[in-house]
Coordinates of C-alpha atoms in Angstrom, one line a residue:
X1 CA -29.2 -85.1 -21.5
X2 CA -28.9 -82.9 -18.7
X3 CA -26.5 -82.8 -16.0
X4 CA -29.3 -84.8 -13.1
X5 CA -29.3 -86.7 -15.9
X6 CA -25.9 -87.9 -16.2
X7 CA -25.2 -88.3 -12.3
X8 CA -28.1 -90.5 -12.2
X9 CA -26.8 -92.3 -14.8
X10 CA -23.4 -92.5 -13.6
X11 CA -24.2 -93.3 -10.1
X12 CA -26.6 -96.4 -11.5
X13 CA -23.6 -97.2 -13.5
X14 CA -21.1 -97.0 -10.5
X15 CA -23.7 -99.3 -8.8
X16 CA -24.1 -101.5 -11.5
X17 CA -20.0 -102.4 -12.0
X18 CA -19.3 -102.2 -8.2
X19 CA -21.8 -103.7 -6.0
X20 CA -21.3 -107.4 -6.8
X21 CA -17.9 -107.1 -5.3
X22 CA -18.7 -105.5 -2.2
X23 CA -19.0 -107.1 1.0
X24 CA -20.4 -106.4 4.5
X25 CA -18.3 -107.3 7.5
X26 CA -19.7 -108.0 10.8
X27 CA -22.7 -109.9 12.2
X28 CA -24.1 -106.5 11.9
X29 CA -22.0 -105.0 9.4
X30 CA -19.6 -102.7 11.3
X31 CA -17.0 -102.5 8.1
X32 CA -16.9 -103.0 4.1
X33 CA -14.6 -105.2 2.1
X34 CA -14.7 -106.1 -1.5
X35 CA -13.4 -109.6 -3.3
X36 CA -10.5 -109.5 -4.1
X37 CA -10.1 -113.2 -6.2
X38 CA -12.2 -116.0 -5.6
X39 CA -12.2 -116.9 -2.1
X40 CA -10.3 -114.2 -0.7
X41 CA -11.8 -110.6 0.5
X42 CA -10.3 -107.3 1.6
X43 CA -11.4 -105.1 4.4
X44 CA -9.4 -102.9 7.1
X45 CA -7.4 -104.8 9.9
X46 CA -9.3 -102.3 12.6
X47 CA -13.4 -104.1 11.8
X48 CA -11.8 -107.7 13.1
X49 CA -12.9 -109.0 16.3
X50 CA -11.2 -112.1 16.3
X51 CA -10.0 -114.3 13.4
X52 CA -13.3 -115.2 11.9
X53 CA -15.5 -112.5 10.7
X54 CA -19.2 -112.9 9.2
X55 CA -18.8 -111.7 5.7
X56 CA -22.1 -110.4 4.0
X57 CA -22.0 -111.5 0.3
X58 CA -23.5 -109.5 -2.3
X59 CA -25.9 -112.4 -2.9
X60 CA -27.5 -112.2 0.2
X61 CA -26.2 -114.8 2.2
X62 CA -23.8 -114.9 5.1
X63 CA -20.5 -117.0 5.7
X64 CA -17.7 -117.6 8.1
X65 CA -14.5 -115.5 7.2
X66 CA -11.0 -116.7 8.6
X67 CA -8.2 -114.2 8.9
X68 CA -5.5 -115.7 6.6
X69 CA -3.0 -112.3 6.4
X70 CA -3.3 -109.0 8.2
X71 CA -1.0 -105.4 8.2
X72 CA -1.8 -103.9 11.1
X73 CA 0.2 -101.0 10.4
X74 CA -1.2 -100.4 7.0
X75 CA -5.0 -101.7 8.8
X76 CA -5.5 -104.0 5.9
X77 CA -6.9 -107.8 6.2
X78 CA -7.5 -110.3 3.8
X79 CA -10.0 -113.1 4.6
X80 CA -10.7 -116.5 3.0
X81 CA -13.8 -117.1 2.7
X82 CA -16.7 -118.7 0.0
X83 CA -17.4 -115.9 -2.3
X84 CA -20.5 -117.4 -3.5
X85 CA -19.3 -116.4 -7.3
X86 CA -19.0 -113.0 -6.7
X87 CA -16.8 -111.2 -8.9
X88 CA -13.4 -109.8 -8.5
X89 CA -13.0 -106.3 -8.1
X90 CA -12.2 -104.4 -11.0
X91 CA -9.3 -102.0 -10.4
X92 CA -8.4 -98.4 -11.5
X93 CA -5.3 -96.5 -11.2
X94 CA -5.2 -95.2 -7.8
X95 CA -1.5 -93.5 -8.1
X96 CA -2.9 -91.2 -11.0
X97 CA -5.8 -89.7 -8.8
X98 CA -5.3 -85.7 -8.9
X99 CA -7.8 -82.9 -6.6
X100 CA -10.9 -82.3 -8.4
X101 CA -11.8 -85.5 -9.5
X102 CA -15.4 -87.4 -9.1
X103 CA -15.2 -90.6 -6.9
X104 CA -17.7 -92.8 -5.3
X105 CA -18.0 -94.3 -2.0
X106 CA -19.3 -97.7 -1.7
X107 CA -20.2 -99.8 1.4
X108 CA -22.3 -102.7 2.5
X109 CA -26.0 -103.0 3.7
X110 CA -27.6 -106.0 4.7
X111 CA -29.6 -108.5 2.3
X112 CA -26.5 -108.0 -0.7
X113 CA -27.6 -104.2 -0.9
X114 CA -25.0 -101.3 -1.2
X115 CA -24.9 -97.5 -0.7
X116 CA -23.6 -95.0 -2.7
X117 CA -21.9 -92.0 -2.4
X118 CA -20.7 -89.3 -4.5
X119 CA -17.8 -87.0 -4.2
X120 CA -14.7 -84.9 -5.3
X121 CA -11.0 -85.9 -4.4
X122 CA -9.7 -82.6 -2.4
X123 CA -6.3 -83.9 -1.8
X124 CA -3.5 -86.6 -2.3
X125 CA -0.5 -87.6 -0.6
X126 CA -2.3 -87.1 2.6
X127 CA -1.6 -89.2 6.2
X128 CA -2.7 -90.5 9.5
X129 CA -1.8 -92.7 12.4
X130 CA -3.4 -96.6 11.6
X131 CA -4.7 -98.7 14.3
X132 CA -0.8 -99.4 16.1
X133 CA -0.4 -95.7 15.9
X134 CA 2.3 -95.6 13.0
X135 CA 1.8 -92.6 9.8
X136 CA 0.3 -94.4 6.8
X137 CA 1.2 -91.8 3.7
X138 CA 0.4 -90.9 0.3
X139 CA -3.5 -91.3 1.4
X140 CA -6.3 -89.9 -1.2
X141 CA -8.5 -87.4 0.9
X142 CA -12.3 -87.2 -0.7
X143 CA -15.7 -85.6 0.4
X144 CA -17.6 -88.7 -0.5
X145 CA -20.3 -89.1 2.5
X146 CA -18.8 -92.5 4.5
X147 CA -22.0 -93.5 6.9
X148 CA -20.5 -95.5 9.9
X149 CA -20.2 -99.6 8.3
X150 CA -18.0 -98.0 5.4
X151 CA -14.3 -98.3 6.5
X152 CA -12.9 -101.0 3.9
X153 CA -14.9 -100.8 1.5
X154 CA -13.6 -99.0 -2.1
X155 CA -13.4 -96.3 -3.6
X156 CA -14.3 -96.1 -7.2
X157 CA -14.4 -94.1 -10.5
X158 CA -17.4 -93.2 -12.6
X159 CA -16.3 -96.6 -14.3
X160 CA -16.6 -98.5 -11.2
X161 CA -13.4 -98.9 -10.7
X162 CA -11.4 -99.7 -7.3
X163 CA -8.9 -96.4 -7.0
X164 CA -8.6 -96.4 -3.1
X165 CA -9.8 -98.7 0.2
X166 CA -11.9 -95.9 2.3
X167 CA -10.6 -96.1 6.3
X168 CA -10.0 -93.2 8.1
X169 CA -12.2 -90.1 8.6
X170 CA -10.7 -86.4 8.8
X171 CA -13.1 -84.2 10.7
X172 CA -17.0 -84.1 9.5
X173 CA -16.8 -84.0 6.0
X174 CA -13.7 -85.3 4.3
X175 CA -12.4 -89.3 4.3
X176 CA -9.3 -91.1 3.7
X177 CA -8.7 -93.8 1.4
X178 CA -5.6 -95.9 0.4
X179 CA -4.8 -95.3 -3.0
X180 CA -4.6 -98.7 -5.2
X181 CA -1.9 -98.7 -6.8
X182 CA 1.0 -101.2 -7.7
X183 CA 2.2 -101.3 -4.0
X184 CA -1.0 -102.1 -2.7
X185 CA -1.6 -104.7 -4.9
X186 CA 1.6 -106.2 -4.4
X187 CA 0.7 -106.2 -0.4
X188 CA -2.9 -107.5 -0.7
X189 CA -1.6 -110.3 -2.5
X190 CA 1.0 -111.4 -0.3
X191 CA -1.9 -111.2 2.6
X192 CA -4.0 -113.4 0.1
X193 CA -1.2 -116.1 0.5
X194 CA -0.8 -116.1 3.7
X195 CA 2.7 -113.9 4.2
X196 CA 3.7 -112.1 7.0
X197 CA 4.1 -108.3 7.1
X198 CA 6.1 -108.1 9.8
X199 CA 8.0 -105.1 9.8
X200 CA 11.5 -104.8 11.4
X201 CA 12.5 -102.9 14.9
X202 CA 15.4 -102.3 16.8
X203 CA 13.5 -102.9 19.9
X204 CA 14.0 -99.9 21.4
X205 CA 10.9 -97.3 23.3
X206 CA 11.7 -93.2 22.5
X207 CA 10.8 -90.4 23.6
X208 CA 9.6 -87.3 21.8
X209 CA 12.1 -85.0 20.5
X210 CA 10.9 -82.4 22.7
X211 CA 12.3 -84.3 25.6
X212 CA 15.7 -85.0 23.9
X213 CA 16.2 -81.5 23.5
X214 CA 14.5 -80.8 27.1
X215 CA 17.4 -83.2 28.8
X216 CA 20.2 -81.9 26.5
X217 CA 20.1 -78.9 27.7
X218 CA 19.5 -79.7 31.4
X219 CA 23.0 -80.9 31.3
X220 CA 24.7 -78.4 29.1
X221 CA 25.0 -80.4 25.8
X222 CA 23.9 -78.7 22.6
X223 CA 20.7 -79.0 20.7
X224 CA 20.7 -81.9 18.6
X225 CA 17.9 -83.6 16.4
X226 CA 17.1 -87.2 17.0
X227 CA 15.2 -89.6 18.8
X228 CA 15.7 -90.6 22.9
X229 CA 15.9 -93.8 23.9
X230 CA 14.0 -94.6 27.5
X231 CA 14.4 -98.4 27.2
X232 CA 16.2 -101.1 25.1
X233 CA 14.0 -104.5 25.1
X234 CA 16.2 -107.3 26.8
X235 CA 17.4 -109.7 23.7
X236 CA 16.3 -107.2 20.9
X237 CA 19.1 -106.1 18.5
X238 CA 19.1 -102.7 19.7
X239 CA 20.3 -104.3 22.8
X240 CA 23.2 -106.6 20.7
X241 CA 24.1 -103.5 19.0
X242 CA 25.3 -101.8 22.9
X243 CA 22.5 -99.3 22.7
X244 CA 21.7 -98.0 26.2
X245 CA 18.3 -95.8 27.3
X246 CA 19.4 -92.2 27.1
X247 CA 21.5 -92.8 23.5
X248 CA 20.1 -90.2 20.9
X249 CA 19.4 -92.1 17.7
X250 CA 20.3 -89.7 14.8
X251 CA 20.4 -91.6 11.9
X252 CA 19.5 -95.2 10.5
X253 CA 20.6 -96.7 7.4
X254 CA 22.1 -93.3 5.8
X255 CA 19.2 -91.5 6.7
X256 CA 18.4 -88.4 9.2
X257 CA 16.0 -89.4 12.2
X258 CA 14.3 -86.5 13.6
X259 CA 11.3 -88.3 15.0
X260 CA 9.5 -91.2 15.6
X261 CA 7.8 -91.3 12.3
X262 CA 11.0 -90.8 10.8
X263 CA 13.2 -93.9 12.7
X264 CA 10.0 -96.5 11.2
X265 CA 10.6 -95.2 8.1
X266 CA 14.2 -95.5 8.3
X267 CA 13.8 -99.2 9.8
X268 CA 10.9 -100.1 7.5
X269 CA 13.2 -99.5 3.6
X270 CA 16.5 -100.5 5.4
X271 CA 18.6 -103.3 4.8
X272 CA 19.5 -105.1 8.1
X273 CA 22.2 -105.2 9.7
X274 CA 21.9 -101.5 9.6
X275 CA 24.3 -98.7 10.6
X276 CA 22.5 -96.8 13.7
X277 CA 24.5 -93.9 14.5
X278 CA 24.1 -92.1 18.1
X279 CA 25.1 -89.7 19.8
X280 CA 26.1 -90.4 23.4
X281 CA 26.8 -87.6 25.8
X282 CA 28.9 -85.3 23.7
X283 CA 30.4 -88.7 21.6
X284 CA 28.9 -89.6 18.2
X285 CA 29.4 -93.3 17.7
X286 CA 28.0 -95.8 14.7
X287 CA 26.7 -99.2 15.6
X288 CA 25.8 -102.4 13.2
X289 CA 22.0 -103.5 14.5
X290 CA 20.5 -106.7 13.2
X291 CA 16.7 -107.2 12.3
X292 CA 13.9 -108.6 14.3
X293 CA 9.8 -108.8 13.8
X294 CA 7.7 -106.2 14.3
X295 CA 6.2 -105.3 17.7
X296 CA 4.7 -103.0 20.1
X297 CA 8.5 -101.1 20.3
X298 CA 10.2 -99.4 17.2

């Protein structure tokens, strides 16, 4: 068999495994998704408009999708909808994906129809700011061709296998997809039931560490890495806690904040109340800051 050959075979086998758990989302199919169980399908948070969704089924007809569970920050969705019998997807092991390996985009078309795509994985670990503008890491970066219509819908192996939900783009020619692994799955199926993912916050607006440093020395203190704070939200814990715009945040939970990226983190694996430790002036105090839900402040 030559090699046209075997891609043509492999990409008819790709086809084959992972097109009757694909979906189209959109009255005119602006993202993918894919079933996750019986009833239930995945696509990225950023293709809703709304909490119901038109969901193009691999069979060809069209239904009414209701939001049940939604991650902005990690632009994932889950809908409930009638699957029509359509298959689960099969999964692969998206944490064990290494550079140089073949993968396949898939996405929707209309009538139950997919596209295929082939391409090479050029990088892992990889990040990029999701739809609230917080980093998602530890991204798969491929040069699988995404035509606009495929953010949401998988990634797969020769096998047809789901190792990765395709949703950002990086420049012309290379895509990002979230790897599925163990974590994902975990997440998706807490959507599936309903479950917030509400993630917590102090409640606090910062600045840029530029501007920390920038003020510091306006006023003759030393450099010092951390995060400003130009507002405390009336009621939030950061506010319980005593902490007042213009404290530097240096640490949370144990761990160094030098950014914004970094003080999510921190709040996002801590366990609440959590030290926050600032520095105030010249003074370098520790306060204990309870938890709330997640919002448009960190």
């Amino acid at each position: 068999m030559s090699v046209l050959d075997e891609v043509q075979a492999t990409v008819t086998r790709v086809s084959e495994r992972a097109s009757p758990w694909v979906v189209g989302i959109g009255s005119r199919i602006r993202g993918s998704g894919f079933v996750l169980e019986a009833g239930r399908v995945v696509t990225n948070a950023h293709n809703l408009r709304g909490d119901e969704v038109t969901v193009h089924l691999p069979s060809g007809r069209t239904e009414r999708g209701r939001v049940v569970g939604v991650d902005p920050d990690g632009d994932l969705a889950v809908l409930a909808v009638d699957t029509d019998g359509a298959p689960a997807a099969g999964w692969g092991d998206g944490a064990a994906v290494a550079p140089g390996r073949a993968v396949f985009g898939v996405a929707a078309l209309p009538e139950g129809r997919t596209r295929i795509t082939v391409g090479l994985v050029s990088a892992v670990g990889r990040a990029f700011r999701g739809p609230g503008g917080r980093r998602i890491g530890g991204s798969i970066e491929h040069t699988a061709p995404l035509a606009p219509g495929s953010s949401g819908g998988p990634l797969v192996d020769a096998e047809g296998l789901l190792l990765g939900i395709n949703t950002n783009r990086v420049g012309d020619a290379f895509y990002l997809a979230l790897p599925a692994d163990d974590a994902l799955r975990d997440r998706l199926a807490a959507l599936a039931r309903g479950e917030s993912t509400d993630r917590p916050r102090l409640g606090v607006a910062v600045a840029p560490a530029f501007v920390a440093r920038r003020l510091r020395r306006s006023v003759g203190l030393p450099d010092r890495d951390g995060v400003l704070v130009r507002g405390v939200e009336e009621g939030s814990p950061a506010a319980a806690a005593g902490i007042r715009e213009g404290d530097l945040i240096v640490a949370v939970g144990g761990r160094p904040v030098t950014d914004a990226d970094d003080l999510l983190d921190a709040l996002a694996g801590a366990a609440f109340p959590v030290e926050v430790r600032l520095v105030r002036g010249a003074e370098e105090l520790a306060v204990s800051a309870g938890a709330a839900e997640a919002g448009g402040e960190k």
